[in-house]
Short mmCIF file of C-alpha atoms and ligand atoms in Angstrom, two decimals:
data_model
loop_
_atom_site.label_atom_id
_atom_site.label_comp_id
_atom_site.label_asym_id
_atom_site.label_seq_id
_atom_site.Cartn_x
_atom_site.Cartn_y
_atom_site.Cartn_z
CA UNK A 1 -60.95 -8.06 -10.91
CA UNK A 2 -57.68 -7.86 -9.18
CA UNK A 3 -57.30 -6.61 -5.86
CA UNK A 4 -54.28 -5.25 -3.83
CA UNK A 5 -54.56 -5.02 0.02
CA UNK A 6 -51.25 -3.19 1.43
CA UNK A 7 -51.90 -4.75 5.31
CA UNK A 8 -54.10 -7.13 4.46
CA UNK A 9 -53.06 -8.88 7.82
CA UNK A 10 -54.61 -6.08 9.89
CA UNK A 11 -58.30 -6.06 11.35
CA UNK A 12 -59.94 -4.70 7.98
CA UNK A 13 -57.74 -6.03 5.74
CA UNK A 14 -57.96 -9.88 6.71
CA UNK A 15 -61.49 -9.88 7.08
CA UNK A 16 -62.41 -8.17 4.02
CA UNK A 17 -59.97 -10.53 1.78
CA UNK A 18 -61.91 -13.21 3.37
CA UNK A 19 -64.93 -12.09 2.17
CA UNK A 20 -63.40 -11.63 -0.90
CA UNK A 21 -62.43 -15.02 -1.52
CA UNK A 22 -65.64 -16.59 -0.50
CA UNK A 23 -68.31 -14.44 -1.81
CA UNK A 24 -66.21 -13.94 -5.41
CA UNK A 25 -64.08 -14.35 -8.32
CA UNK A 26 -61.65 -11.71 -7.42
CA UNK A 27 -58.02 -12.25 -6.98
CA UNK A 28 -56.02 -10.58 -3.63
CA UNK A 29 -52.57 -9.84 -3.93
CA UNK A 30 -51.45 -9.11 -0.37
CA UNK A 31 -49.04 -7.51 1.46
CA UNK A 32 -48.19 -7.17 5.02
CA UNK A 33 -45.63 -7.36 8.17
CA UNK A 34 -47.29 -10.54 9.61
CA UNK A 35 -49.50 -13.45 8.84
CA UNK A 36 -51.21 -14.51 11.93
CA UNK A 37 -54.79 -13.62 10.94
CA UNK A 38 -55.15 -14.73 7.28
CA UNK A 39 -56.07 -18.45 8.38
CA UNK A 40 -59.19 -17.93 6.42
CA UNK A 41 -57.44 -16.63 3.31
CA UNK A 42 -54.06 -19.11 2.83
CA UNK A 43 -54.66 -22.06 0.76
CA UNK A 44 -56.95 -19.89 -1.62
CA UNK A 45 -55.69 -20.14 -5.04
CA UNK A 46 -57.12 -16.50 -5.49
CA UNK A 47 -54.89 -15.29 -3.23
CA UNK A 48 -51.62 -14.26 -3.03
CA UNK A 49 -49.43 -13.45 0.09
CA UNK A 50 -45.64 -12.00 0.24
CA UNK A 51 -44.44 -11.02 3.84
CA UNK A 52 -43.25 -7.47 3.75
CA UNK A 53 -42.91 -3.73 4.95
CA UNK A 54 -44.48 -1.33 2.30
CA UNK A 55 -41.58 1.08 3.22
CA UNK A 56 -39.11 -1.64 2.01
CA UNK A 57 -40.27 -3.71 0.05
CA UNK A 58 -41.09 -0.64 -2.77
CA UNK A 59 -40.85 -2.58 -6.14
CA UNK A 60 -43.05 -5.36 -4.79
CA UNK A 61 -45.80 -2.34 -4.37
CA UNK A 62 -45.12 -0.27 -7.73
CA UNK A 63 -45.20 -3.74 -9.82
CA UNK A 64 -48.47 -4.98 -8.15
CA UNK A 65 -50.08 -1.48 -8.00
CA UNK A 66 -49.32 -1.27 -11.98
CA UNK A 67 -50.69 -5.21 -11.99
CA UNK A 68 -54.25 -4.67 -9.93
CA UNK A 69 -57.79 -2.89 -11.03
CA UNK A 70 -57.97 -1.76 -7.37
CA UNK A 71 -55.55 -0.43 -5.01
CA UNK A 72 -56.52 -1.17 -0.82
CA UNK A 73 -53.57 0.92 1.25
CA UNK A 74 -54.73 -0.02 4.44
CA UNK A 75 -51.39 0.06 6.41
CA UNK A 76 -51.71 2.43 9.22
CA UNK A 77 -51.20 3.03 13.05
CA UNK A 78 -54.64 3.71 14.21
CA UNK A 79 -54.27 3.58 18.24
CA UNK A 80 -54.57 6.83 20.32
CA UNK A 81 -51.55 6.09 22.48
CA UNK A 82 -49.64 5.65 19.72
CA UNK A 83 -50.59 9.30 18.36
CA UNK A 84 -49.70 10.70 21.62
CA UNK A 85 -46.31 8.71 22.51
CA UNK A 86 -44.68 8.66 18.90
CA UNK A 87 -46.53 11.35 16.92
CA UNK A 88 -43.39 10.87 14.07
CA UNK A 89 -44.07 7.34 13.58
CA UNK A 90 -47.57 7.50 12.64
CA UNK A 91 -46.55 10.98 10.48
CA UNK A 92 -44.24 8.56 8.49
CA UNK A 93 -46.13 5.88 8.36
CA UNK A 94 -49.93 6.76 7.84
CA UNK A 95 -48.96 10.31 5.82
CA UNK A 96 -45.58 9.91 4.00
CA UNK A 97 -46.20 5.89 2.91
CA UNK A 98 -49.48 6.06 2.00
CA UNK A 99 -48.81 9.26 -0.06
CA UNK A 100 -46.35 7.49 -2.03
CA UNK A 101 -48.93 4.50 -2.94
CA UNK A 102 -51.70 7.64 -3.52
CA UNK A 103 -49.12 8.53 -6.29
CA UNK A 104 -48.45 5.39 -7.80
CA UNK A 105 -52.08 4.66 -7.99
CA UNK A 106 -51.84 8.45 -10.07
CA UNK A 107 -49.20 7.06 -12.09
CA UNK A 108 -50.61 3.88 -13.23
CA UNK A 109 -54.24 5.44 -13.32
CA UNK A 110 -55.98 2.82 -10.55
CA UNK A 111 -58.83 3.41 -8.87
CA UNK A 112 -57.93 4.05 -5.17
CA UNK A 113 -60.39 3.17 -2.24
CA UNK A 114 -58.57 4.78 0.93
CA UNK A 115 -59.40 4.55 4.52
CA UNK A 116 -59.91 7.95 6.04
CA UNK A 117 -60.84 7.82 9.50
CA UNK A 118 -63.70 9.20 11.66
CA UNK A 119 -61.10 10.77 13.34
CA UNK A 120 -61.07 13.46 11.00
CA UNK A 121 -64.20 15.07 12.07
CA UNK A 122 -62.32 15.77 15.60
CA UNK A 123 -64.11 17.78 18.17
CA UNK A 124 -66.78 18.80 15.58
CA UNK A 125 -69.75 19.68 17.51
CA UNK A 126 -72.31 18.74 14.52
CA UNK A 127 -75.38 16.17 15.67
CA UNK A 128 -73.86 13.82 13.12
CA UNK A 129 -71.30 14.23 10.92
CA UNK A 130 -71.62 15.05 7.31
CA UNK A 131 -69.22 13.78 4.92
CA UNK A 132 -69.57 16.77 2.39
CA UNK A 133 -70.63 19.79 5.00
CA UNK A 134 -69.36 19.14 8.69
CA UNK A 135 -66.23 21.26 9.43
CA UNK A 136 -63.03 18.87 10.75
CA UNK A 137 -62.43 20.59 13.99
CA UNK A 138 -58.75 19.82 15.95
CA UNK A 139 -56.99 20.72 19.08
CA UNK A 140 -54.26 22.72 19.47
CA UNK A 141 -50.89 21.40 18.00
CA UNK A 142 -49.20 20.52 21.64
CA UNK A 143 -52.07 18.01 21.57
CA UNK A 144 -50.13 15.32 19.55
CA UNK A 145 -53.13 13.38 19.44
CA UNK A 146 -54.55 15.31 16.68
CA UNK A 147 -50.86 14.04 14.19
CA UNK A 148 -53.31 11.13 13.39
CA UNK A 149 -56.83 13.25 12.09
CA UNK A 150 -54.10 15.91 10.54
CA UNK A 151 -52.27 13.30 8.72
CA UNK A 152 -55.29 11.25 7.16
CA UNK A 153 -57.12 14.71 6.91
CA UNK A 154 -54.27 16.11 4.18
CA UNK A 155 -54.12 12.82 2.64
CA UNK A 156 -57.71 12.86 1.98
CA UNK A 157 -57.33 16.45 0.73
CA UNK A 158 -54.38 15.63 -1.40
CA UNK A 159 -56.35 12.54 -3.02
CA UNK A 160 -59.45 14.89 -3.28
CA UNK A 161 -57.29 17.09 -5.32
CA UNK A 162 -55.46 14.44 -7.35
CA UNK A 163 -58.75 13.46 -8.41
CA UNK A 164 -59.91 17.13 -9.08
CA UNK A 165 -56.48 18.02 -11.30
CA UNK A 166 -55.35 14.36 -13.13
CA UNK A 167 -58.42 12.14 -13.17
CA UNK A 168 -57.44 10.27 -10.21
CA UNK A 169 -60.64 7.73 -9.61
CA UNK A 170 -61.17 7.65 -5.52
CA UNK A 171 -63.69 6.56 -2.99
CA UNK A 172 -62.85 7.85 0.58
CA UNK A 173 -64.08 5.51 3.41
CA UNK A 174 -64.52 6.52 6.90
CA UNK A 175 -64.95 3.95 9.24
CA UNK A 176 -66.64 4.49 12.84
CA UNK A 177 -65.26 2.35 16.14
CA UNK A 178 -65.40 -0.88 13.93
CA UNK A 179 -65.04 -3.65 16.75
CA UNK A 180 -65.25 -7.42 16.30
CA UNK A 181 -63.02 -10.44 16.10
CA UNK A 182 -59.31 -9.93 15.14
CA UNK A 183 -59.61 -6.29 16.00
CA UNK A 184 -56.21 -6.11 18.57
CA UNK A 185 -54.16 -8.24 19.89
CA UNK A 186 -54.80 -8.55 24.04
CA UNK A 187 -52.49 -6.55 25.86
CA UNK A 188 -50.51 -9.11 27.99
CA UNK A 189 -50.04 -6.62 30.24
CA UNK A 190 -52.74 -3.49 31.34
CA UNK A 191 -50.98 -1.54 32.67
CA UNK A 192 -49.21 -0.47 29.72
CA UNK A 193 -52.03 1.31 29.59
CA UNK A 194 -53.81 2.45 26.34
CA UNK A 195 -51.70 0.11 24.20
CA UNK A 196 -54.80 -0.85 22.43
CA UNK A 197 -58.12 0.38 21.47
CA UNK A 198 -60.95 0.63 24.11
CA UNK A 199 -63.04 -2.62 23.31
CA UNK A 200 -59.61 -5.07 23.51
CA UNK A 201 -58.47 -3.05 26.33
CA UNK A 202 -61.07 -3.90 28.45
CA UNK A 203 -61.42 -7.64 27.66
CA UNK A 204 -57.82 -7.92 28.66
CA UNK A 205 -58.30 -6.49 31.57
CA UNK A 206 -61.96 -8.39 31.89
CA UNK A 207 -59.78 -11.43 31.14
CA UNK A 208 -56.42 -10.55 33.48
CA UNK A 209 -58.75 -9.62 36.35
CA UNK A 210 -57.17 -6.30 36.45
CA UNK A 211 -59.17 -2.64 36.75
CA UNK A 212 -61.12 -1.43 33.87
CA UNK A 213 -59.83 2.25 33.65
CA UNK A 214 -62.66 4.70 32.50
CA UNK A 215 -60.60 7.71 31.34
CA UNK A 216 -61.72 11.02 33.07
CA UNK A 217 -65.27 9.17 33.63
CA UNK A 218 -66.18 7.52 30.60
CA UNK A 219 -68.47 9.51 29.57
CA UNK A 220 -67.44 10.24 26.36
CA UNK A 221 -69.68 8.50 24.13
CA UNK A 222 -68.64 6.19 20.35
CA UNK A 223 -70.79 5.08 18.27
CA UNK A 224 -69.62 0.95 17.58
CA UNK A 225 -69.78 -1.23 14.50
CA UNK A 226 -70.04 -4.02 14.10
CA UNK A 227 -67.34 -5.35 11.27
CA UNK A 228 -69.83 -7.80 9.01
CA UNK A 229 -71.87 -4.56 8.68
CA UNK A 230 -68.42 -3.13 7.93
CA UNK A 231 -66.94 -5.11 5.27
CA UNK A 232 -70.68 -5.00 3.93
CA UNK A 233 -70.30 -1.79 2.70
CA UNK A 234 -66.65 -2.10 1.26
CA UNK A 235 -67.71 -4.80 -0.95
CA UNK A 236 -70.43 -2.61 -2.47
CA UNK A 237 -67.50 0.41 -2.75
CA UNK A 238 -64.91 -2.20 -4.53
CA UNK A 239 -68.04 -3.52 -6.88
CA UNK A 240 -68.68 0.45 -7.69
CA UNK A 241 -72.13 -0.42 -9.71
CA UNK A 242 -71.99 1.92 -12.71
CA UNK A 243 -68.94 3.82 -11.81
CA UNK A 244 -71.17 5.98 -9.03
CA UNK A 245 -69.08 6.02 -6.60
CA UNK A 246 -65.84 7.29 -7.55
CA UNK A 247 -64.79 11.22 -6.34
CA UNK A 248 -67.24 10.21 -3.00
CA UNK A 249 -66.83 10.13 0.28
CA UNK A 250 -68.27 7.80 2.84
CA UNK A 251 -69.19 7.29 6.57
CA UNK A 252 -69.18 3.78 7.57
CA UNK A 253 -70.86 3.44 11.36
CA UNK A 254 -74.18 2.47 12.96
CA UNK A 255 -75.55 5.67 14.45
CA UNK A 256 -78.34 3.27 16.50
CA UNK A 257 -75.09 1.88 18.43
CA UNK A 258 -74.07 4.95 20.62
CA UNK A 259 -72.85 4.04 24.02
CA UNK A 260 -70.79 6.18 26.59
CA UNK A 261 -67.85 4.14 27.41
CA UNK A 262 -69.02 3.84 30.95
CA UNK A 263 -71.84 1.57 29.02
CA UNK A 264 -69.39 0.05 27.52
CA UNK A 265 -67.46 -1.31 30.50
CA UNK A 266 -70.44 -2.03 32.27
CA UNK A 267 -71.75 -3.93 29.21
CA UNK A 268 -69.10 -5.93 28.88
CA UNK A 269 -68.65 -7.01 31.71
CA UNK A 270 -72.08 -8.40 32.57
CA UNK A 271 -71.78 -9.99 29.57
CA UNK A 272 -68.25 -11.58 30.49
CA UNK A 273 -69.44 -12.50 34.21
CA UNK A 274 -72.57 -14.15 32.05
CA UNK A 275 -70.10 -16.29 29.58
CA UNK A 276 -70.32 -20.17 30.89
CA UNK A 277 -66.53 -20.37 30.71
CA UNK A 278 -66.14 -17.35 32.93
CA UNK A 279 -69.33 -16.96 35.16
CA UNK A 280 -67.61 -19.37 38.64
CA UNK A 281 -64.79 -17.53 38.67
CA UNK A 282 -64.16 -15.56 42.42
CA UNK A 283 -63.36 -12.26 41.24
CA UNK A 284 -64.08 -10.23 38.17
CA UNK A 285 -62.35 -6.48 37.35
CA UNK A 286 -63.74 -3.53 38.86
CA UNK A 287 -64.63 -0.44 36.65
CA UNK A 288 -62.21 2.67 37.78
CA UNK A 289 -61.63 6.03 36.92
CA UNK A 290 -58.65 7.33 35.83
CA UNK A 291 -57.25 10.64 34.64
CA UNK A 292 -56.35 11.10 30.89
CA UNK A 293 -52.94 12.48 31.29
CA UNK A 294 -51.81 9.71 33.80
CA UNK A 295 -53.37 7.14 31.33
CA UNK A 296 -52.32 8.61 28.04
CA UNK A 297 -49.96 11.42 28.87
CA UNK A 298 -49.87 15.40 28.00
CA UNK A 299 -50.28 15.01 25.10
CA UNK A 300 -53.95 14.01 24.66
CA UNK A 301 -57.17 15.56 24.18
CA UNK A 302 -60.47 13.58 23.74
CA UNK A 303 -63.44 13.58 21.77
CA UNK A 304 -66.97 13.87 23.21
CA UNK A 305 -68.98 12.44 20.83
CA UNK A 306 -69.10 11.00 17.14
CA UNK A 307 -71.98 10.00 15.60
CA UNK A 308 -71.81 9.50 11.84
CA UNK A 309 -74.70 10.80 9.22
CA UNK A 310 -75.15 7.36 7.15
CA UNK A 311 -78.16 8.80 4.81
CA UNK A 312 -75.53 9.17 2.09
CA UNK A 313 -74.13 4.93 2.41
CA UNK A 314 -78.25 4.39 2.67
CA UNK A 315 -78.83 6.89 -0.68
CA UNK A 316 -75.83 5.90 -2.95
CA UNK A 317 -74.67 2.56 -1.83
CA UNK A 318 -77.80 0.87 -0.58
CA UNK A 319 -76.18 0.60 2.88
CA UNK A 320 -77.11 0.38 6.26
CA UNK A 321 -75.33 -1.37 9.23
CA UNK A 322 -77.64 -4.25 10.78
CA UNK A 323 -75.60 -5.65 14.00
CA UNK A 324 -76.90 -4.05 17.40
CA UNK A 325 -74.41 -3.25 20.17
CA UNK A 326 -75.19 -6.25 22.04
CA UNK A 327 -74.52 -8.88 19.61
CA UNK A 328 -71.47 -6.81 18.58
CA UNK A 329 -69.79 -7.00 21.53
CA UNK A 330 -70.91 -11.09 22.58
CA UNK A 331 -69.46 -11.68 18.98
CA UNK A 332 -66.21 -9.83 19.75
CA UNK A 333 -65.73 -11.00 23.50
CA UNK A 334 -66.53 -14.87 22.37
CA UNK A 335 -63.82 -14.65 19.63
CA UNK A 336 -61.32 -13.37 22.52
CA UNK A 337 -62.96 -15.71 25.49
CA UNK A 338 -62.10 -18.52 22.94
CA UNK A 339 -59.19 -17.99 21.27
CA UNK A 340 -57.14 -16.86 24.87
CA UNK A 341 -58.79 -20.38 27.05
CA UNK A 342 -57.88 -22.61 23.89
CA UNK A 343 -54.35 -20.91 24.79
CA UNK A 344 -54.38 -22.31 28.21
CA UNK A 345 -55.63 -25.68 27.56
N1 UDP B 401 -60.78 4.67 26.84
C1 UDP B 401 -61.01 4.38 28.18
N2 UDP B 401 -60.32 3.34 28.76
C2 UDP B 401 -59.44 2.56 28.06
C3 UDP B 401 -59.23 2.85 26.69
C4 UDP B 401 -59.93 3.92 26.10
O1 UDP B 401 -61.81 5.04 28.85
O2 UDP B 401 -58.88 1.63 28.64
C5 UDP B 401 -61.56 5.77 26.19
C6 UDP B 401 -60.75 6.79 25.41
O3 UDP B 401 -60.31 7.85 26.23
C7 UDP B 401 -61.76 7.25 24.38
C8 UDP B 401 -62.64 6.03 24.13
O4 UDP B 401 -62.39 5.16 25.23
O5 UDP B 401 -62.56 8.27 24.89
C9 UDP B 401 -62.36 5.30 22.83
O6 UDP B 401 -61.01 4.97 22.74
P1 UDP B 401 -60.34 4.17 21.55
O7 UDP B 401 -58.94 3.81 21.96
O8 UDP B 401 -61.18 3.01 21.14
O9 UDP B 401 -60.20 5.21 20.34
P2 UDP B 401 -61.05 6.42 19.72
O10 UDP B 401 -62.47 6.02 19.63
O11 UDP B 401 -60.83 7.61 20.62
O12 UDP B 401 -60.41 6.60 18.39
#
């Protein structure tokens, strides 16, 4: 089988090619803006790398779309500060760029797997979301925050009815807080303040010493997974035993790991002050409060809770996530603690 990963450099993308390689015979054609996380994949004669922008570099996508069994388009801005600051830029480049690789997978009749996003559930008020029943709930449109859930929600709608009218074959994935290695680069600097998502946010400022911001309290609680458990369940979607799983759609997120983000912080950094290579140092960040709009601007509107219904992963794909919180996040802060100190040495 012959895969193409559109930003295969990207947190998903380079750890699910690395599976890939070592657990198959599959081939990975690649694309993507930058290279700095594929160490695992280069020198793999099943895979196959070209720098590029997938809104440039078009006839490299069309002739490796029309080449592969299975089409990845995982190229996407998926940070809420992003959303709020440059709504446009993630309109362009998570609606109007993956459309046009939705229709070339039409064209050249490929099976699609696309990344929706929990995101698209919004402020639905459901126990746990249902892929099939739960209604996608979003704030008003001066919240720009919502540009991301709107644009993934009318892609997912537009695949659902390319599927529906021509044939299209689909799975939909959704995935939930996915954290581990890889998953951001540290902000070198906190204070530009939501620049990445929560988890990497606070080791950089665990790691800088600086506050760890809790926006308007941190009680808003995420449900974390753990990426292993992840990629997992995207192998089982890309095998697609007996064809089952085309036209479906699919939560991917460990219910049992639910934590307010006050948790979080707190969790974190016990387990930072803990770590052997940081446990003598004098001072470690404190936990602060801070209000959403200084932190994140007008623009931005939050989301209580999200806690994904997995019985349909469990029923169809003989899924279920297996990483607790704990591990999740030791796993994810020892990737950072030793990738930034090897920096310093
Ligand atoms: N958050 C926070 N402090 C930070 C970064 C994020 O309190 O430094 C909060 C944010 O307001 C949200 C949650 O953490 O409620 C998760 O944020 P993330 O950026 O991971 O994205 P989301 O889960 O909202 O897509």
């Amino acid at each position: 089988m012959k895969i193409l990963i559109l930003g295969v450099n990207g947190f998903i993308g380079n750890s699910l090619a690395a599976r890939i390689l070592q657990e198959t015979d599959w081939e990975v054609f690649g694309m993507d803006i930058r290279e700095d996380k594929l160490d695992m994949c280069h020198g793999n004669a099943k895979f196959h790398f070209v720098e590029g922008d997938i809104s440039i570099n078009k006839e490299w996508v069309e002739y490796h779309v029309k080449k592969c069994d299975v089409v990845m388009p995982l190229v996407a801005i998926a940070t809420p500060a992003t959303y709020v600051r440059e709504p446009l830029k993630v309109f362009h480049l998570d609606f109007e760029e993956n459309l046009n690789i939705v229709r070339l997978c039409v064209k050249y009749g490929k099976r699609l797997l696309f990344p929706s996003t929990s995101e698209v559930y919004g402020m639905c008020t459901d126990k746990e979301f249902n892929e099939d029943e739960s209604h996608l709930i979003l704030g008003p449109i001066r919240m720009q925050r919502w540009i991301y859930s709107a644009s993934k929600q009318l892609l997912d709608r537009v695949i659902w009815a390319y599927g529906f009218q021509q044939g299209l074959k689909f799975t939909l994935f959704r995935p939930f807080n996915w954290i581990g290695p890889k998953l951001d680069e540290l902000a070198a600097d906190p204070e530009k303040e939501g620049s990445s998502r929560v988890v990497t946010q606070f080791i950089s400022s665990l790691l800088l010493g600086e506050p760890i911001r809790l926006v308007d309290g941190g009680l808003q609680r995420r449900c974390f997974t753990y990426i292993d458990d992840g990629i997992n369940c995207l192998m089982k979607i890309i095998e697609n035993k007996d064809e089952r799983l085309n036209g479906e759609i699919f939560n991917i997120g460990n219910p049992d790991n639910e934590a307010t983000i006050k948790d979080l912080a707190y969790k974190l950094k016990e387990l930072f002050m803990n770590h052997p290579a940081t446990k003598n140092l004098d001072k470690y960040s404190e936990i602060i409060e801070v209000y959403s709009k200084e932190f994140y601007g007008e623009g931005y509107q939050d989301i209580n809770f999200r806690v994904p219904s997995i019985k349909k992963a469990k029923t169809l794909i003989g899924w279920e996530p297996k990483v607790n919180l704990n591990t999740a996040l030791k796993k994810t802060l020892e990737y950072y603690l030793d990738s930034n100190l090897k920096v310093e040495c």
